[in-house]
């Protein structure tokens, strides 16, 4: 399917539609309030679609299916956590945050605790989270365009960066609200139709094979190019030959002589005969029975800790994502914010059914992706591989359009959050400052995405950004909204502890430093899954330091709490105005 004209047309159409809808929204963007929070006039249904559109990122559209194809049952915690996080938002954050009248998370921090220094620290955290989250979006764009069209991987980040910067600079929040609502429905259509088509194919032709004891088998002779060194588990060597480097020696069409682990060098070619058992990346389940059972973790040691830390990051990280939080500022009032969060839960629950199905069927229809570990491409390749002819090409083109929408929608939301924080806390806060900040924020992740290691799956990379959000802004918001004893010093210390622990782990992981052979079991797992440690330490630091500095609790804390928790119709709320 690489280079299909239909796929190229679908990608171009999705990109053009994004720019055109964004241009339409520019007509309504005039003031700083329009650019930051759409002048707080976005209704709950429209806002829910926009939130879902920007939230369903590369990790959701591509990464969830890839993880499920690769690891099986334990990977289901990602879509569960991504959705369940909004329940916490609904219960604890959405309405009080909107009633605070703040424009950004740093603005809320200053409103709640009256500290300009804390505001600067919160701004720095927002910027770091946005960059960490933007990098996998750009990486996913490079992967998608290379897989679909065969073009150089560096073109993806450049193309997505250019489109997103254009939309955000032109119209800010009001403009991208229209874009993201459209992109949710495009992504839902693009993933639902192929998933349902493969479900029908499976029920007709392949029923009963997923949970069997056998490893996945290629239905026809398949050639797999090995682009980076990889260690694979070979369950059954029959029908497999290697040309290139096998276990450190040069070979030419040599058969693998034994089951077990083998190392394939970069530049090698693997030939699998029709019906051959597919090797899988070492540490992932080979047999169907192991894949469908829980408890195996996500590769490597300490699987229980991996799962628990993933749950902490995804459940709590949603409450600290800047591009999600800023959306609740756009609602007219707290009641609308709650209705928005409830609608988002329904929209996300519907969406995540389909990447889960595609992940399951990818193990059957594109098992060769399990050899190299590049399972993030499963959604892009499975429909065309399973269904031949024009129908398969149409499905592949539809998936391509949904993929580009995923990168553009999430990147747009992150860039608005980045620009809003930078423009109001570093620059004077005018519209032109927002635009300058958007250009800076859109350009920074491009070299980082090109330089970052490709070893982490997209959902894993995004999960690390969730870990930083869970360890910093989540405890700040929860304690700031519900505990009167929080002080500026306690909040600052908690942000520093959580940010340094989780941010340091993310930096090492994205740079390719997670290697159990060199780091050992626990250090590698703690770096790859930091939230289970960094979140409770940050939370407790805020509480303990606030207790030690209780004399610094703001004198107007009772009035502040009344503004956050008393319904708007009682007249306690006052809208804060942005600078500029």
mmCIF file of C-alpha atoms in Angstrom, residues 304-314 316 463-464 466-468 470-471 501-502 505 522 525-539:
data_model
loop_
_atom_site.group_PDB
_atom_site.id
_atom_site.type_symbol
_atom_site.label_atom_id
_atom_site.label_comp_id
_atom_site.label_asym_id
_atom_site.label_seq_id
_atom_site.Cartn_x
_atom_site.Cartn_y
_atom_site.Cartn_z
ATOM 1 C CA UNK A 304 2.799 -5.622 38.176
ATOM 2 C CA UNK A 305 4.638 -2.375 38.856
ATOM 3 C CA UNK A 306 4.424 -1.494 35.147
ATOM 4 C CA UNK A 307 0.662 -1.912 35.156
ATOM 5 C CA UNK A 308 0.136 -0.012 38.433
ATOM 6 C CA UNK A 309 2.334 2.866 37.273
ATOM 7 C CA UNK A 310 0.528 2.989 33.926
ATOM 8 C CA UNK A 311 -2.786 3.229 35.770
ATOM 9 C CA UNK A 312 -1.499 6.062 37.987
ATOM 10 C CA UNK A 313 -0.135 7.993 35.004
ATOM 11 C CA UNK A 314 -3.203 7.655 32.790
ATOM 12 C CA UNK A 316 -4.319 11.036 37.168
ATOM 13 C CA UNK A 463 2.172 7.821 28.767
ATOM 14 C CA UNK A 464 5.418 9.384 29.985
ATOM 15 C CA UNK A 466 0.956 11.787 31.352
ATOM 16 C CA UNK A 467 3.340 10.755 34.149
ATOM 17 C CA UNK A 468 4.791 14.275 34.284
ATOM 18 C CA UNK A 470 0.185 13.383 37.082
ATOM 19 C CA UNK A 471 3.254 14.241 39.173
ATOM 20 C CA UNK A 501 11.660 12.975 39.140
ATOM 21 C CA UNK A 502 9.206 12.405 36.293
ATOM 22 C CA UNK A 505 12.869 9.862 33.801
ATOM 23 C CA UNK A 522 14.373 -1.870 38.789
ATOM 24 C CA UNK A 525 11.441 0.039 35.132
ATOM 25 C CA UNK A 526 11.444 3.145 37.347
ATOM 26 C CA UNK A 527 12.680 5.261 34.433
ATOM 27 C CA UNK A 528 10.203 3.753 31.987
ATOM 28 C CA UNK A 529 7.247 3.919 34.420
ATOM 29 C CA UNK A 530 7.927 6.718 36.952
ATOM 30 C CA UNK A 531 4.398 7.804 37.938
ATOM 31 C CA UNK A 532 3.864 5.267 40.739
ATOM 32 C CA UNK A 533 6.817 6.826 42.581
ATOM 33 C CA UNK A 534 6.880 10.449 41.423
ATOM 34 C CA UNK A 535 3.166 11.174 41.971
ATOM 35 C CA UNK A 536 2.914 10.134 45.657
ATOM 36 C CA UNK A 537 6.224 11.862 46.444
ATOM 37 C CA UNK A 538 5.038 15.102 44.850
ATOM 38 C CA UNK A 539 1.650 14.863 46.575
#
